[in-house]
Every structure is written in structure tokens, then in C-alpha cells.
Coordinates of C-alpha atoms in Angstrom, one line a residue:
Chain U
G1 CA 0.0 0.0 0.0
E2 CA 0.9 3.7 -0.1
N3 CA 3.6 4.5 2.5
V4 CA 5.8 7.4 3.5
E5 CA 8.9 6.6 5.6
Q6 CA 10.6 9.3 7.6
H7 CA 14.1 9.3 9.2
P8 CA 15.4 9.9 11.7
S9 CA 12.7 9.7 14.4
T10 CA 14.8 12.0 16.6
L11 CA 17.5 14.5 15.8
S12 CA 19.6 16.7 18.0
V13 CA 21.8 19.4 16.6
Q14 CA 23.9 22.2 17.9
E15 CA 22.4 25.7 17.5
G16 CA 23.7 27.2 14.3
D17 CA 24.3 23.8 12.7
S18 CA 22.1 22.4 9.9
A19 CA 19.5 19.7 10.2
V20 CA 18.4 17.3 7.5
I21 CA 15.3 15.1 7.6
K22 CA 14.7 12.5 4.9
C23 CA 11.5 10.9 3.6
T24 CA 10.8 8.2 1.0
Y25 CA 7.5 7.4 -0.6
S26 CA 6.1 4.3 -2.3
D27 CA 3.6 5.7 -4.9
S28 CA 5.5 6.9 -7.9
A29 CA 2.4 8.9 -9.0
S30 CA 2.7 11.1 -5.9
N31 CA 3.1 14.8 -7.0
Y32 CA 2.7 17.0 -4.0
F33 CA 4.9 16.9 -0.9
P34 CA 4.2 19.2 2.0
W35 CA 6.2 19.6 5.3
Y36 CA 4.5 20.4 8.6
K37 CA 5.9 21.6 11.8
Q38 CA 4.2 20.8 15.1
E39 CA 5.4 22.5 18.3
L40 CA 4.6 20.8 21.6
G41 CA 0.9 20.8 22.4
K42 CA 0.1 22.8 19.2
R43 CA -1.4 22.1 15.8
P44 CA 0.6 21.1 12.7
Q45 CA 1.5 24.1 10.5
L46 CA 2.7 24.0 6.9
I47 CA 6.2 25.3 6.6
I48 CA 7.0 24.5 3.0
D49 CA 5.8 22.3 0.1
I50 CA 7.1 21.2 -3.2
R51 CA 5.4 19.8 -6.3
S52 CA 6.8 17.2 -8.6
N53 CA 7.6 19.6 -11.4
V54 CA 10.5 21.2 -9.4
G55 CA 13.5 19.6 -7.8
E56 CA 14.2 22.2 -5.1
K57 CA 12.5 25.0 -3.2
K58 CA 13.9 27.4 -0.7
D59 CA 12.3 29.7 1.8
Q60 CA 14.9 31.6 3.9
R61 CA 16.6 29.0 6.2
I62 CA 14.4 26.1 5.0
A63 CA 14.8 24.2 1.8
V64 CA 13.2 21.0 0.4
T65 CA 14.7 18.8 -2.3
L66 CA 12.8 16.2 -4.3
N67 CA 14.3 13.2 -6.3
K68 CA 11.4 11.7 -8.2
T69 CA 13.6 8.9 -9.6
A70 CA 14.6 7.7 -6.2
K71 CA 11.2 8.6 -4.7
H72 CA 12.7 10.6 -1.8
F73 CA 12.6 14.2 -0.6
S74 CA 14.4 16.0 2.2
L75 CA 14.0 19.0 4.4
H76 CA 17.0 21.1 5.2
I77 CA 17.1 23.7 7.9
T78 CA 20.3 25.8 8.1
E79 CA 21.5 28.0 10.9
T80 CA 19.2 26.3 13.4
Q81 CA 17.7 28.3 16.2
P82 CA 16.0 27.2 19.4
E83 CA 12.6 28.0 18.0
D84 CA 13.2 25.3 15.4
S85 CA 12.7 22.7 18.1
A86 CA 9.5 20.8 17.2
V87 CA 8.2 17.7 15.5
Y88 CA 8.4 17.8 11.7
F89 CA 6.2 15.7 9.4
C90 CA 6.7 15.1 5.8
A91 CA 3.8 14.0 3.7
A92 CA 3.0 12.9 0.1
R93 CA -0.2 13.1 -1.8
S94 CA -0.8 9.7 -3.4
S95 CA -2.5 8.9 -6.7
A96 CA -5.5 8.0 -4.7
S97 CA -5.6 11.7 -3.6
K98 CA -4.8 10.9 0.0
I99 CA -2.3 12.9 2.0
I100 CA -0.1 10.3 3.8
F101 CA 2.1 11.5 6.6
G102 CA 5.5 10.3 7.7
S103 CA 5.9 9.2 11.3
G104 CA 7.6 12.5 12.3
T105 CA 11.0 13.7 13.4
R106 CA 11.5 15.2 16.8
L107 CA 14.1 17.9 16.3
S108 CA 15.9 19.3 19.3
I109 CA 18.3 22.3 19.1
R110 CA 21.1 22.3 21.7
P111 CA 22.2 25.7 23.0
Chain R
D1 CA -10.9 35.1 10.6
A2 CA -10.7 33.0 13.8
G3 CA -9.2 30.1 12.0
V4 CA -10.5 26.5 12.2
I5 CA -12.6 26.1 15.4
Q6 CA -12.9 22.8 17.1
S7 CA -15.0 21.8 20.1
P8 CA -14.6 20.5 22.7
R9 CA -10.9 21.0 23.3
H10 CA -10.8 18.1 25.8
E11 CA -13.2 15.3 26.2
V12 CA -13.1 12.5 28.8
T13 CA -15.6 9.8 28.5
E14 CA -16.2 6.2 29.5
M15 CA -16.0 3.2 27.3
G16 CA -19.3 2.6 25.4
Q17 CA -20.4 6.2 25.4
E18 CA -21.0 8.2 22.2
V19 CA -18.6 11.0 21.5
T20 CA -19.2 13.9 19.0
L21 CA -16.4 16.1 17.9
R22 CA -17.3 19.4 16.1
C23 CA -15.5 21.5 13.6
K24 CA -16.1 24.9 12.0
P25 CA -13.7 25.4 9.0
I26 CA -12.4 28.7 7.8
S27 CA -15.1 30.6 6.0
G28 CA -14.9 30.1 2.3
H29 CA -12.8 27.0 2.5
D30 CA -14.2 24.1 0.4
Y31 CA -12.1 21.2 1.7
L32 CA -12.4 19.8 5.2
F33 CA -10.2 17.0 6.6
W34 CA -10.4 15.0 9.8
Y35 CA -7.2 13.6 11.3
R36 CA -6.3 11.4 14.3
Q37 CA -2.9 11.7 16.0
T38 CA -1.5 9.1 18.4
M39 CA 2.1 8.4 19.5
M40 CA 1.8 4.9 18.1
R41 CA 0.3 5.7 14.7
G42 CA 1.3 9.3 14.1
L43 CA -1.0 11.5 12.1
E44 CA -3.7 9.7 10.1
L45 CA -6.2 11.1 7.6
L46 CA -9.6 9.7 8.5
I47 CA -11.9 11.4 6.0
Y48 CA -12.1 14.5 3.8
F49 CA -14.9 16.4 2.3
N50 CA -15.1 18.7 -0.8
N51 CA -18.1 21.1 -0.9
N52 CA -19.7 19.2 2.0
V53 CA -19.5 15.8 0.1
P54 CA -17.3 13.0 1.6
I55 CA -14.7 12.2 -1.0
D56 CA -12.5 9.6 0.7
D57 CA -13.4 7.9 4.0
S58 CA -11.0 5.0 3.6
G59 CA -9.1 6.1 6.7
M60 CA -12.0 5.7 9.0
P61 CA -11.0 2.9 11.2
E62 CA -14.3 1.1 11.6
D63 CA -18.0 1.4 11.5
R64 CA -18.0 3.0 15.0
F65 CA -16.7 6.1 13.3
S66 CA -18.9 8.4 11.2
A67 CA -18.5 11.9 9.9
K68 CA -21.0 14.4 8.5
M69 CA -20.9 17.8 6.9
P70 CA -24.4 19.2 6.8
N71 CA -23.3 22.6 5.5
A72 CA -20.2 24.5 4.5
S73 CA -19.5 25.8 8.0
F74 CA -19.9 22.7 10.2
S75 CA -18.8 19.1 10.4
T76 CA -19.0 16.4 13.1
L77 CA -17.0 13.3 13.8
K78 CA -18.9 10.8 15.9
I79 CA -17.7 7.7 17.6
Q80 CA -20.3 5.2 18.9
P81 CA -19.5 3.3 21.0
S82 CA -16.2 4.7 22.1
E83 CA -13.3 2.4 23.2
P84 CA -10.1 3.2 25.1
R85 CA -8.0 2.7 21.9
D86 CA -9.9 5.7 20.4
S87 CA -8.0 8.0 22.8
A88 CA -6.1 10.4 20.7
V89 CA -6.0 14.0 19.5
Y90 CA -8.4 14.6 16.7
F91 CA -7.6 17.5 14.3
C92 CA -9.9 19.1 11.8
A93 CA -8.3 21.1 9.0
S94 CA -9.6 23.1 6.0
S95 CA -8.2 24.4 2.7
F96 CA -9.4 26.4 -0.2
G97 CA -9.6 25.5 -3.8
S98 CA -7.5 22.4 -3.9
R99 CA -6.5 19.4 -1.9
D100 CA -2.9 20.6 -2.4
N101 CA -3.4 24.0 -1.0
E102 CA -2.2 24.7 2.5
Q103 CA -4.3 22.9 5.1
F104 CA -5.1 25.0 8.2
F105 CA -5.4 22.9 11.3
G106 CA -7.7 23.5 14.2
P107 CA -6.4 23.3 17.8
G108 CA -7.5 19.7 18.1
T109 CA -9.7 17.8 20.5
R110 CA -7.9 15.6 23.0
L111 CA -10.1 12.6 23.6
T112 CA -9.6 10.2 26.5
V113 CA -11.8 7.1 26.7
L114 CA -11.6 5.4 30.1

């Protein structure tokens, strides 16, 4: 069935360093890939998304890359700050039009 | 706009009771989604509506779960009878114009079934 795998499940980086979260998807027809950030006790919020007609998208310190051949996409956060600490979810919209979420990555920024 | 509104924010009930969760999407949004979040299963899409019509309910776990959207400004998710394994945070989200446009999540309802 349709599946999105996300790694790592937890990630701890030094403030100022970069963080990378990787996801793979199973449905080759998937064409929309959003990333959500969820702070503790709060709702998920979209931080960036990418469609399959582009390979990379950047928004300030956040970038997402997509490799359709390999069926994987990644989130890159540069110059990490304490407020980046949260759980990050990748997702993919399958050919059946469902948004399937990854299992989440808990990112901690060490001061 | 107040954003997506959900009620109640917290619900504690006993096994076997009926539970009704409510959602008011952002005005003008034509897509509405119900999600369930647990530590074990993460974030799962249960069902989504377009223009008040259910489009995909394949994520609804079993017949004890039902969802309705009688009009553009209101939706309910009902669990009858509830079971302890239904304990989770239930999110409602809405978007405008496309499934692929940003989904705005409500604050969630934390359900505890004893």
C-alpha cells in the first residue's frame, strides 16, 4: 500500500548547525509533498511544500529537495535556532488523492 | 478570521459512550479534513470532504466512526460506541480551492476514553 517513511525519528543538533530530515514514498504517482511543523501541544502548520515539477524549493533557512527517480525528498534547515525545536512531518499526496504523513522527526536544538 | 474552530478542546468519557467532535472550517474553504494523532500511529487522515461531500473515507478505522458535513460551516465526527483505543488528539483542517493548497489545522480535540 501507499507509504511514507521518515528518518530519523529524533534529531539533536547544535544551535547554528544544519538539520536534515529525509523521507521516502512508495507511490510513484505522488506529485505533492508538504512539510508540517508541530510544536509541543500545538497544531501542525505548513512550513514549505514542493510539487513534482520542481527539484528544489527554498524559503529563507528552509529548503526542500525532491528526487522523483529515487522517490525521496528531504527537508534542510540551516543556521538552526532554538525555535526550530519541534516535530516535523513530511507528507505525500498519493495517486488516490490521500495525504499520507510520515511518522515524524523530533528535532531538538542544543544551545 | 478566527481560523478553524474545534470543540470541545478536551473530552473525557467512559467506554461505550457516544462521542461527538465538532469543527467549523475557515469561512470560504471548500475542503475539510479529519485527522487522528497518536504516539503509536502518528498523524492519520480519517476522511475528507469537498463542498460538503465526503470524497474519501477509507481512513475511517471502523463502523463505529462516522462523519458528516451538513453545511459548509460545520462538520462532526462521531464515535459510537467509544473504546479506550480511540484515545487520541483529533484534528480538523480546512483548505481552499485544492487538496494541495495549505491545510489550516484547528487546535485539536484531546479525547480520553476510560
